[in-house]
Tab-separated table of C-alpha atoms in Angstrom:
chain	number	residue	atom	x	y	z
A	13	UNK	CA	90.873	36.527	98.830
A	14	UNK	CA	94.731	35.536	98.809
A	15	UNK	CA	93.313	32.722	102.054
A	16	UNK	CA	91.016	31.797	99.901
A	17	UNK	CA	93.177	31.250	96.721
A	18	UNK	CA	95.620	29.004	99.348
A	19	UNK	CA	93.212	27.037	100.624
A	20	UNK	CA	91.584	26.072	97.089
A	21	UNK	CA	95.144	25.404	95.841
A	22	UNK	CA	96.441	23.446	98.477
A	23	UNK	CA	92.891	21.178	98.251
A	24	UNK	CA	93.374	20.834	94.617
A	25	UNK	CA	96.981	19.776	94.827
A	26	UNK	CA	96.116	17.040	97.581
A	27	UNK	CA	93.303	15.878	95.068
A	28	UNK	CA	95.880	16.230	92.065
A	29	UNK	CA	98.892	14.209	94.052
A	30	UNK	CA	96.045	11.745	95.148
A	31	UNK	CA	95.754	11.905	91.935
A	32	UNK	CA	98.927	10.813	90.171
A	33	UNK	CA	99.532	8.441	93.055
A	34	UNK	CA	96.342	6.516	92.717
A	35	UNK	CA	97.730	6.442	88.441
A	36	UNK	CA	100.799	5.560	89.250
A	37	UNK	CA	99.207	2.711	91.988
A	38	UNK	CA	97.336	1.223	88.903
A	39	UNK	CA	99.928	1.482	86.312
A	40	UNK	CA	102.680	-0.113	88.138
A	41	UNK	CA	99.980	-3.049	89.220
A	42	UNK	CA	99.123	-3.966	85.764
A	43	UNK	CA	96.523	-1.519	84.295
A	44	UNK	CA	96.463	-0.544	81.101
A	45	UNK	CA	95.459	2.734	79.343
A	46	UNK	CA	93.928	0.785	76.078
A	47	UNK	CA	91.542	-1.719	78.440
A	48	UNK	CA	90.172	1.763	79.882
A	49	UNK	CA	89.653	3.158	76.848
A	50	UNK	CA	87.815	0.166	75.432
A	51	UNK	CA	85.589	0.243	78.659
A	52	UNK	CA	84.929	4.216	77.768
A	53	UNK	CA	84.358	3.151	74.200
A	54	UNK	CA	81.892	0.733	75.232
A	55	UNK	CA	79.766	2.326	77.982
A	56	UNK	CA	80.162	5.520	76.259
A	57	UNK	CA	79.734	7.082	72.629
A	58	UNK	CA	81.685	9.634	73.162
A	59	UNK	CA	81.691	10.249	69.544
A	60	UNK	CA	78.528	11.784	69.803
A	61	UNK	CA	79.224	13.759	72.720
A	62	UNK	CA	82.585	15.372	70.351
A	63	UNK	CA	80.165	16.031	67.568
A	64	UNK	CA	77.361	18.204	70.240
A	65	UNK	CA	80.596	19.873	71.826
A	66	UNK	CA	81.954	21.031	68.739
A	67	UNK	CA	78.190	21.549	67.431
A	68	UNK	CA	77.883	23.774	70.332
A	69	UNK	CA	81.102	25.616	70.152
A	70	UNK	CA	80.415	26.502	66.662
A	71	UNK	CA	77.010	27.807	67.090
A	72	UNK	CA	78.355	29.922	70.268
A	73	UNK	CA	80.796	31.161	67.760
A	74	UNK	CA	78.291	32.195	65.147
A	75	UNK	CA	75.821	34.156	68.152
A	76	UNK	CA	78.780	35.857	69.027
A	77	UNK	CA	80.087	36.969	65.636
A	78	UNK	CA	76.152	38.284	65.326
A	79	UNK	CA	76.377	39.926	68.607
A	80	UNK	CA	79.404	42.084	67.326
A	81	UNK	CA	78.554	42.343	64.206
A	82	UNK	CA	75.379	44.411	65.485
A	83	UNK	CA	77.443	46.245	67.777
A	84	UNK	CA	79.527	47.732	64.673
A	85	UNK	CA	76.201	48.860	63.144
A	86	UNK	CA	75.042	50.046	66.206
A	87	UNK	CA	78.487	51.927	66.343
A	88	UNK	CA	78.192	53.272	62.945
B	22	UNK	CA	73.545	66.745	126.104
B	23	UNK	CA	71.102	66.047	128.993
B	24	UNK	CA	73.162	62.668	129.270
B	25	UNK	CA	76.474	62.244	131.708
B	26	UNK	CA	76.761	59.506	129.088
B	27	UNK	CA	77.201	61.666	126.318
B	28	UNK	CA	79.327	63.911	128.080
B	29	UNK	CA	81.538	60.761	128.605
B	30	UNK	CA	81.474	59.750	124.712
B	31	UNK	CA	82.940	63.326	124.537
B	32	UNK	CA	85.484	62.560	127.035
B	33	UNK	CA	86.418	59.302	125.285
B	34	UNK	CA	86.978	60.346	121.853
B	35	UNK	CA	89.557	63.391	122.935
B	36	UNK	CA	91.259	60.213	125.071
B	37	UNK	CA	91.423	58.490	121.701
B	38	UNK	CA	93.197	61.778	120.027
B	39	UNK	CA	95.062	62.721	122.577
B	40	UNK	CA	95.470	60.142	125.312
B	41	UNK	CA	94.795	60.691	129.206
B	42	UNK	CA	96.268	63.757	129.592
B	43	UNK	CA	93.646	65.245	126.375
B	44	UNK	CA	90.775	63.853	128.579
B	45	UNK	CA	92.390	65.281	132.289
B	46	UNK	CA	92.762	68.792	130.224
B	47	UNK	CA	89.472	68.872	129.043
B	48	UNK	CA	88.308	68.114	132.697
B	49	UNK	CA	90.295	71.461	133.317
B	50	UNK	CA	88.704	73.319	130.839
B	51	UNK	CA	85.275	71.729	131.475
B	52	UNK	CA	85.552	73.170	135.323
B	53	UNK	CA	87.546	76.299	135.456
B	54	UNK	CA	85.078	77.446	132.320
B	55	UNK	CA	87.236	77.311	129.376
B	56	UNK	CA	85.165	74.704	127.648
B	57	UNK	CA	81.362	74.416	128.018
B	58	UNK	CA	79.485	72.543	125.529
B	59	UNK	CA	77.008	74.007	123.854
B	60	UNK	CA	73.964	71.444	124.588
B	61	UNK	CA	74.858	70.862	128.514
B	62	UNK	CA	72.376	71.394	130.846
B	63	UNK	CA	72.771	73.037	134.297
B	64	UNK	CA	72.304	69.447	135.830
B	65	UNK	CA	75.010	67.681	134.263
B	66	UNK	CA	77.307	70.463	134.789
B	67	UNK	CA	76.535	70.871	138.631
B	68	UNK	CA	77.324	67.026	138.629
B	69	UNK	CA	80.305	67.318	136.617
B	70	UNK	CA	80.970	69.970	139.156
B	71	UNK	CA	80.631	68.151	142.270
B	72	UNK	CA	82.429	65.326	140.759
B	73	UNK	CA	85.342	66.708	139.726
B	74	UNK	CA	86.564	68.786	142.646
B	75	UNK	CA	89.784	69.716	144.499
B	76	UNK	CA	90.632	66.028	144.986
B	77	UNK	CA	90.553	65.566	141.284
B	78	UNK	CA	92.637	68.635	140.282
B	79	UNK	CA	95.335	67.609	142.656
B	80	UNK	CA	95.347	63.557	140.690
B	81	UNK	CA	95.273	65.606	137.377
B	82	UNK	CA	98.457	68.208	138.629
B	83	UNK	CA	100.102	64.458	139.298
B	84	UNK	CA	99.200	62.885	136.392
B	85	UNK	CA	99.961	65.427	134.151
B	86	UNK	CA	103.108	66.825	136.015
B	87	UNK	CA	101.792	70.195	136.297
B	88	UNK	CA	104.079	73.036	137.870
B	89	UNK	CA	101.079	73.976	140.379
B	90	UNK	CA	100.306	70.836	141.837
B	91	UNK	CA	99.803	71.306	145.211
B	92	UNK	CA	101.673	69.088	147.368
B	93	UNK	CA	98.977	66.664	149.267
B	94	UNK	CA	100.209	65.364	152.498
B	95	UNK	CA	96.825	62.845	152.249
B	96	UNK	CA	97.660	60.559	149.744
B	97	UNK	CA	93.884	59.618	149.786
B	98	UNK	CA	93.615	62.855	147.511
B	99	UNK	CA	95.171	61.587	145.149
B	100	UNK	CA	92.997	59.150	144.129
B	101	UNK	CA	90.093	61.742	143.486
B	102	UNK	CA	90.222	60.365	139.466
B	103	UNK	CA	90.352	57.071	140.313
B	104	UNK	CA	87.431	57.042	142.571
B	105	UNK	CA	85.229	58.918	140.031
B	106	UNK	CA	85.916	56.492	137.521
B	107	UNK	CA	85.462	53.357	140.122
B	108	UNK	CA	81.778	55.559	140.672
B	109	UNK	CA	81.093	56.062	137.425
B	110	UNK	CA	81.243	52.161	136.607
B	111	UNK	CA	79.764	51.311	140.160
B	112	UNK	CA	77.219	52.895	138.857
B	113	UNK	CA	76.737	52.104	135.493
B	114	UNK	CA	76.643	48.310	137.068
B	115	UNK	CA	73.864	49.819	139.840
B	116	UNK	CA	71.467	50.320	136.846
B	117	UNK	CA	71.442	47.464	135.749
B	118	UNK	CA	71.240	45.455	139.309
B	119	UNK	CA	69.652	48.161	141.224
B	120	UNK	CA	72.122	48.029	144.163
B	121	UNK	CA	73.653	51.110	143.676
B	122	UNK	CA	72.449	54.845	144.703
B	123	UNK	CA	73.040	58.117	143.760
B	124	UNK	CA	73.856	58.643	147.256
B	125	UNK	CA	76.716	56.917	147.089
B	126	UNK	CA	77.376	58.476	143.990
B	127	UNK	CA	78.364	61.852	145.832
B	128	UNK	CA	78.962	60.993	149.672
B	129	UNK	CA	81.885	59.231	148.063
B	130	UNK	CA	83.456	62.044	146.602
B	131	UNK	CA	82.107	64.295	149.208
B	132	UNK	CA	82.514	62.588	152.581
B	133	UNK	CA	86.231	64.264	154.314
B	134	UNK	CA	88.564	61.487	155.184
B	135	UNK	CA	88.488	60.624	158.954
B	136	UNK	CA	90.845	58.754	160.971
B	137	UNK	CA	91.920	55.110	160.116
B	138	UNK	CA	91.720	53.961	163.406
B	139	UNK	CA	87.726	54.196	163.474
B	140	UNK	CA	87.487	53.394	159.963
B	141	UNK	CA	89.503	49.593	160.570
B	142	UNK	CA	87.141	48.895	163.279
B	143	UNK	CA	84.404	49.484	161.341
B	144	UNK	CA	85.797	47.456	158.464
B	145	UNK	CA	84.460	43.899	159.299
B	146	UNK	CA	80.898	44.824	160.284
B	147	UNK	CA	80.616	47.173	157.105
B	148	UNK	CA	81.662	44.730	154.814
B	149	UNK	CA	79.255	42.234	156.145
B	150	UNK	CA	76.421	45.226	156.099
B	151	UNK	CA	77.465	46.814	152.774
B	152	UNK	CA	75.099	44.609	149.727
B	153	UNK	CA	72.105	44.711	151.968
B	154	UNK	CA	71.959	48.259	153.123
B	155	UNK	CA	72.650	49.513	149.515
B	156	UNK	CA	70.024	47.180	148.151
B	157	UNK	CA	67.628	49.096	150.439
B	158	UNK	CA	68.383	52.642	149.218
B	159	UNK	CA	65.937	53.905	146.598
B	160	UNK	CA	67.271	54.152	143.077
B	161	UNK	CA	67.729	57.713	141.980
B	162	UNK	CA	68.817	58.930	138.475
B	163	UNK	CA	72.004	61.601	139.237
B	164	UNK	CA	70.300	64.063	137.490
B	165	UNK	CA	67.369	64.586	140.157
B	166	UNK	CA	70.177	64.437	142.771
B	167	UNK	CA	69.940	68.062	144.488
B	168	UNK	CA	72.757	70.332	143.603
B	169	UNK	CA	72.605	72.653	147.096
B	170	UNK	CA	74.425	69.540	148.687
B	171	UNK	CA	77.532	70.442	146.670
B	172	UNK	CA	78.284	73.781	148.358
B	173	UNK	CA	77.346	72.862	151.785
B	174	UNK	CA	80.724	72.518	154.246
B	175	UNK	CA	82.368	69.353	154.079
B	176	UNK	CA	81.253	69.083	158.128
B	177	UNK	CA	78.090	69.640	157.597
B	178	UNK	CA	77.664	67.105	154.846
B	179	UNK	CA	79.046	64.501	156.660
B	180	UNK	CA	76.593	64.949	159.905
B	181	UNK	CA	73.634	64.548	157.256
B	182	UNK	CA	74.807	61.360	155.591
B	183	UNK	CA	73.538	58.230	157.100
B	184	UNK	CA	75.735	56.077	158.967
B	185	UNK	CA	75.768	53.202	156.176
B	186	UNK	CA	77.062	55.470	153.443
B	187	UNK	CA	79.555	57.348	156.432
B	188	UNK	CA	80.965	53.352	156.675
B	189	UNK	CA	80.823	52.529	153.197
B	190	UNK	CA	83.386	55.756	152.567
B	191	UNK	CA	85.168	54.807	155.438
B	192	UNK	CA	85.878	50.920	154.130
B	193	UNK	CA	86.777	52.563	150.594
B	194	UNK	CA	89.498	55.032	152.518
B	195	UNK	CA	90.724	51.844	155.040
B	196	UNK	CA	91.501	50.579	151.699
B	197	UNK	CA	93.385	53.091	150.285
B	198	UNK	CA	95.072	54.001	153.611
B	199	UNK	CA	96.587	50.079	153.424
B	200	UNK	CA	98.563	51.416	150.378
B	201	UNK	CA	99.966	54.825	151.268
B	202	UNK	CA	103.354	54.223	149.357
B	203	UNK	CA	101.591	54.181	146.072
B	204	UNK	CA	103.544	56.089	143.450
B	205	UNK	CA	102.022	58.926	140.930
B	206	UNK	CA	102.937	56.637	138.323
B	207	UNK	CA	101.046	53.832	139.908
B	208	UNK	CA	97.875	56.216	139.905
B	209	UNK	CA	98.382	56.913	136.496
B	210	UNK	CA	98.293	53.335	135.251
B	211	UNK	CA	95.431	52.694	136.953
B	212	UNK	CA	93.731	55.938	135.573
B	213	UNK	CA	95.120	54.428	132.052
B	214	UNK	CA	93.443	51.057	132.498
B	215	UNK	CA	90.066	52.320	134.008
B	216	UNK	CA	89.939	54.810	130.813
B	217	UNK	CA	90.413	51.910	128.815
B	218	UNK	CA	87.614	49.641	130.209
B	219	UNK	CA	85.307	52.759	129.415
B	220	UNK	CA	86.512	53.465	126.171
B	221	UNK	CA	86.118	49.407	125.331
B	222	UNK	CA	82.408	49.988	127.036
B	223	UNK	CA	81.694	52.686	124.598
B	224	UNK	CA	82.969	51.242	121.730
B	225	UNK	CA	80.151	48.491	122.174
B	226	UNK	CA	77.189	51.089	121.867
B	227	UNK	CA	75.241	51.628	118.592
B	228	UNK	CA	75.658	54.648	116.613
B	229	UNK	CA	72.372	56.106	117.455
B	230	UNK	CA	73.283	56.143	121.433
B	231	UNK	CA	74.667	59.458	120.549
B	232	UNK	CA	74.599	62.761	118.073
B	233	UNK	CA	77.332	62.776	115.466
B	234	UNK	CA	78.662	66.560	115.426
B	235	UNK	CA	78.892	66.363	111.630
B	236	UNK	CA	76.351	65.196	108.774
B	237	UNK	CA	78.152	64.547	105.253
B	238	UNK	CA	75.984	64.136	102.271
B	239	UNK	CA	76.878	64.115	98.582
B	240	UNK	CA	75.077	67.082	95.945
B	241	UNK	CA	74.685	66.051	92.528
B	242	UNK	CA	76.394	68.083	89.456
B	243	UNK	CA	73.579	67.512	87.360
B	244	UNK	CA	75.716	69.124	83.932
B	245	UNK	CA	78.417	66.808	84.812
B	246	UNK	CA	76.432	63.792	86.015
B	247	UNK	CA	74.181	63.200	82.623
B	248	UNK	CA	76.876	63.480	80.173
B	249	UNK	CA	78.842	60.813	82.628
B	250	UNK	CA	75.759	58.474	82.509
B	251	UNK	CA	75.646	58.458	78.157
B	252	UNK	CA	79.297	57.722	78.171
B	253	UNK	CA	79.791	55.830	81.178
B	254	UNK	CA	76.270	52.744	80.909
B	255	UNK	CA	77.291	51.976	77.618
B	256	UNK	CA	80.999	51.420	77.801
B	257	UNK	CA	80.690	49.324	81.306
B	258	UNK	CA	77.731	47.480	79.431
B	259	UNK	CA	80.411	46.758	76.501
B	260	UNK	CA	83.010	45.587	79.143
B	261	UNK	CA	80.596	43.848	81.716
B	262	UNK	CA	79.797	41.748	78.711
B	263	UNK	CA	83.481	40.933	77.789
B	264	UNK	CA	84.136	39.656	80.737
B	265	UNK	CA	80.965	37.681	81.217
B	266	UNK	CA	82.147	35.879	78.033
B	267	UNK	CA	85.512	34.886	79.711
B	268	UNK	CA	83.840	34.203	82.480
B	269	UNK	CA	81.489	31.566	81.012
B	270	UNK	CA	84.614	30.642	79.060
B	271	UNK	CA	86.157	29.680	82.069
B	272	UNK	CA	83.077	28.076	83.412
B	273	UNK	CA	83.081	25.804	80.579
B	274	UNK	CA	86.210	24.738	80.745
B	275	UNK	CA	85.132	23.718	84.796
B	276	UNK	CA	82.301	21.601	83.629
B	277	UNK	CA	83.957	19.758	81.395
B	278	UNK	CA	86.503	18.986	84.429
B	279	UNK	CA	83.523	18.085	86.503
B	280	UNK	CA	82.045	15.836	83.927
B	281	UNK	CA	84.750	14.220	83.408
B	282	UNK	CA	85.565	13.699	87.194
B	283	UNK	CA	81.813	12.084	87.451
B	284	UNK	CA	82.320	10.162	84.616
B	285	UNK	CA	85.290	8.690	85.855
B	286	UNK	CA	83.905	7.988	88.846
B	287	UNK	CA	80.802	6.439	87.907
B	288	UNK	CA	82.862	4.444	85.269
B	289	UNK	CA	85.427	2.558	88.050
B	290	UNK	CA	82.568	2.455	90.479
B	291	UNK	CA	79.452	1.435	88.530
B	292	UNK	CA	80.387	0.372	85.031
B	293	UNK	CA	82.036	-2.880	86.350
B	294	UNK	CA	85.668	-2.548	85.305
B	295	UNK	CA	87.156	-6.360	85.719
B	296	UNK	CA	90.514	-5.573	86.691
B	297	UNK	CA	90.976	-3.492	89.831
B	298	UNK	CA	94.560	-1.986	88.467
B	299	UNK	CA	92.236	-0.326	85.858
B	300	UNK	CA	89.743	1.167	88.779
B	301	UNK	CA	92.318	2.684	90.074
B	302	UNK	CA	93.977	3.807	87.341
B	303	UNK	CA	90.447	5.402	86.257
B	304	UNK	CA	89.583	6.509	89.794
B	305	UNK	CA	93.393	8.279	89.854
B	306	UNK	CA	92.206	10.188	86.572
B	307	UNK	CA	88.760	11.233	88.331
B	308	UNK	CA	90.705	12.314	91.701
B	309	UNK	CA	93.032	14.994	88.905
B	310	UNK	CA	90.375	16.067	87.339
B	311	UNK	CA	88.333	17.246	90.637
B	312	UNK	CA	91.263	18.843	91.388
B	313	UNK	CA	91.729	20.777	88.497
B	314	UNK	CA	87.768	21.549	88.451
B	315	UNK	CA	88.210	23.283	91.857
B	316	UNK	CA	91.207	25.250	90.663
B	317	UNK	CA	89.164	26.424	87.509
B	318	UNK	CA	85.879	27.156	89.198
B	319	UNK	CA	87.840	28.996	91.652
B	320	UNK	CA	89.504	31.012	89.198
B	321	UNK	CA	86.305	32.045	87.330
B	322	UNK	CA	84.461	32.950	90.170
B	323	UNK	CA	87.584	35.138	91.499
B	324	UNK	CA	88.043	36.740	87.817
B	325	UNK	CA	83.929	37.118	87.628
B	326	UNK	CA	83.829	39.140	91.212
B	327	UNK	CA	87.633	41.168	90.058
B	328	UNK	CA	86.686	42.193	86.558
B	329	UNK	CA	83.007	43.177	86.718
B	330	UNK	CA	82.750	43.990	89.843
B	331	UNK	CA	85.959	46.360	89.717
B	332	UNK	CA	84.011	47.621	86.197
B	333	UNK	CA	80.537	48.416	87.992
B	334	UNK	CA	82.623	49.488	91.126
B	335	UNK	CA	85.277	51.733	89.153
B	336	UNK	CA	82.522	53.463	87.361
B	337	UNK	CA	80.548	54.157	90.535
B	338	UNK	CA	83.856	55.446	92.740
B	339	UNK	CA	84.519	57.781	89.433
B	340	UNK	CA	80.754	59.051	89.016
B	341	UNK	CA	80.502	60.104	92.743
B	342	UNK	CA	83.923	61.686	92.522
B	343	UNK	CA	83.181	63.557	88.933
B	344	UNK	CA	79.754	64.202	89.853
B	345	UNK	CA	78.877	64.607	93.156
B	346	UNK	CA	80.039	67.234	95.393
B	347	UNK	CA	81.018	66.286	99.182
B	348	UNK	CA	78.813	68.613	101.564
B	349	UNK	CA	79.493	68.512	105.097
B	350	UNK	CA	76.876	70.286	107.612
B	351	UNK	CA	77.560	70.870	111.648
């Protein structure tokens, strides 16, 4: 397990310095953070995709408040 | 035990308690009557018998640095233990070829030394004659091998062997004649590393190959095993479920790394970003997030197998040790 836990950390700190370099690359050569997010905003609507995560957070939220509150009937 | 085999897994385990000397006192034991196993039949113990003879009590005296070791003016005497061991792989290797005899098997150990004059001459053409007049010798299994051959003089036995096997003994004492000057402690090593390559041999066969002494099983306390099941299923159900909730937790976290590693991806790759200081910028982004996707999946999977299975696992280990009694029968 401990090999294991190395080997998956090492690989995710080569991707994560690959990473920052490859960010740090594009910065420094005259990309900007705002022309990105336009792109995003265009190809994407992530808008919608906020309003089915928090859509599906909430009704996780609401199962599991049933779940338990069965459980403390059960209990009782 | 209607195995020499058997008798030899016997033989290797007290060498793993007790080292050489456990196995040369057992060989003591086995012969002067001490210690006879229950199973072993007449057969194997007339072998045992004829293999381990005066020869092989004077190596063990040596090896073991007994008081009452006889002082052996032939030092090919001393190499009684060696030369059973040599036979005993010899032939374990004859089975499988089909080269090697029973014959040999005991004209070896039986055959009196005689002069190393003859036995040089002889040297060359017996080497040359050795494979083929082995190969022509029927195969025997030891066990059929007549024991009355045994108590017969040691004259007398070597007027009936054949004149190959006479040669074959004499090329085997040639050889230990060359080395006269060969220390106990010499002997010994080589008794060590021959004991080794058997105990490595036996290592390799199955389980089944031969009887465990002892049979453990586990009894069920019925009074204490139901009252552990109500209290026990429920609570590791509760807990199982916890930490499946964490775990998916965890998992969602992951895919939302992953997504947004594809995304990225698919975004400087496909989309058709104009600047290429912005592709990289966005690949950069995608390269993070894989990496912290690997971490996370990683550490869900690890906490998944740790918590529920140490749950299910802990439960088990304390059921059987609550509620089942250990039971060992001979």
């Amino acid at each position: 397990m401990k090999a294991t836990w190395r080997i998956i950390v090492r690989i995710s700190l080569v991707l994560v310095a690959l990473g920052l370099i490859c960010g740090l690359v594009g910065i420094f050569t005259g990309g900007s953070i705002a022309r990105v997010q336009n792109a995003l905003n265009t190809g994407y609507d992530f808008n919608s995709y906020v309003d089915i995560g928090k859509k599906f957070f909430a009704d996780a939220t609401k199962t599991a408040q049933g779940l338990y509150q069965q459980v403390l009937g059960l209990i009782h | 035990m209607d195995s020499p085999l058997k008798l030899t897994v016997e033989m290797s385990r007290a060498y793993t308690k007790g080292g050489l000397e456990e196995v040369l006192g057992m060989c003591d034991d086995l012969v002067s009557g001490q210690w006879i196993p229950d199973d072993l039949s007449e057969t194997i113990r007339e072998q045992v018998f004829n293999a381990i003879d005066e020869q092989t009590f004077s190596s063990i005296d040596i090896v073991t640095g007994g008081p009452e070791a006889p002082a052996t003016e032939n030092p090919l005497e001393d190499d009684g233990l060696v030369a059973i061991f040599e036979q005993d792989m010899e032939q374990e290797k004859g089975s499988d070829d089909g080269e090697e005899t029973s014959e040999e098997y005991s004209l070896e150990s039986e055959t009196p030394a005689e002069e190393p004059e003859e036995a040089a001459a002889d040297e060359e053409e017996v080497q040359e004659e050795t494979p083929e007049d082995t190969a022509d010798q029927p195969e025997e299994v030891p066990a059929e091998e007549p024991s009355e051959e045994s108590s017969e003089e040691p004259e007398a036995v070597a007027e009936d062997v054949p004149e190959e096997a006479g040669e074959i003994e004499e090329v085997v004492e040639v050889e230990e004649i060359e080395t006269p000057e060969e220390a106990p402690s010499e002997l010994a090593e080589e008794v060590r590393k021959d004991a080794e390559i058997i105990r490595e041999e036996l290592e390799d066969l199955e389980p089944e190959d031969y009887p465990m002494t002892e049979e453990t099983y586990y009894k069920a306390r019925w009074w204490a095993l139901i009252p552990y099941a109500i209290v026990a299923i429920p609570l590791g159900l509760i807990g199982v479920v916890i930490c499946a909730a964490v775990t998916l937790a965890i998992l969602a976290v992951a895919a939302a790394l992953v997504a947004a590693c594809v995304l990225g991806a698919s975004l400087a790759l496909q989309n058709g970003m104009d600047v290429l200081a912005d592709i990289i910028l966005v690949a950069g982004a995608a390269l993070i997030a894989a990496g912290l996707a690997l971490l996370v999946i990683w550490l869900a999977v690890w906490f998944a197998s740790n918590t529920i299975g140490g749950i299910v696992g802990g439960l088990y280990r304390l059921g059987r040790k609550w509620c089942y009694k250990e039971v060992v029968e001979k």
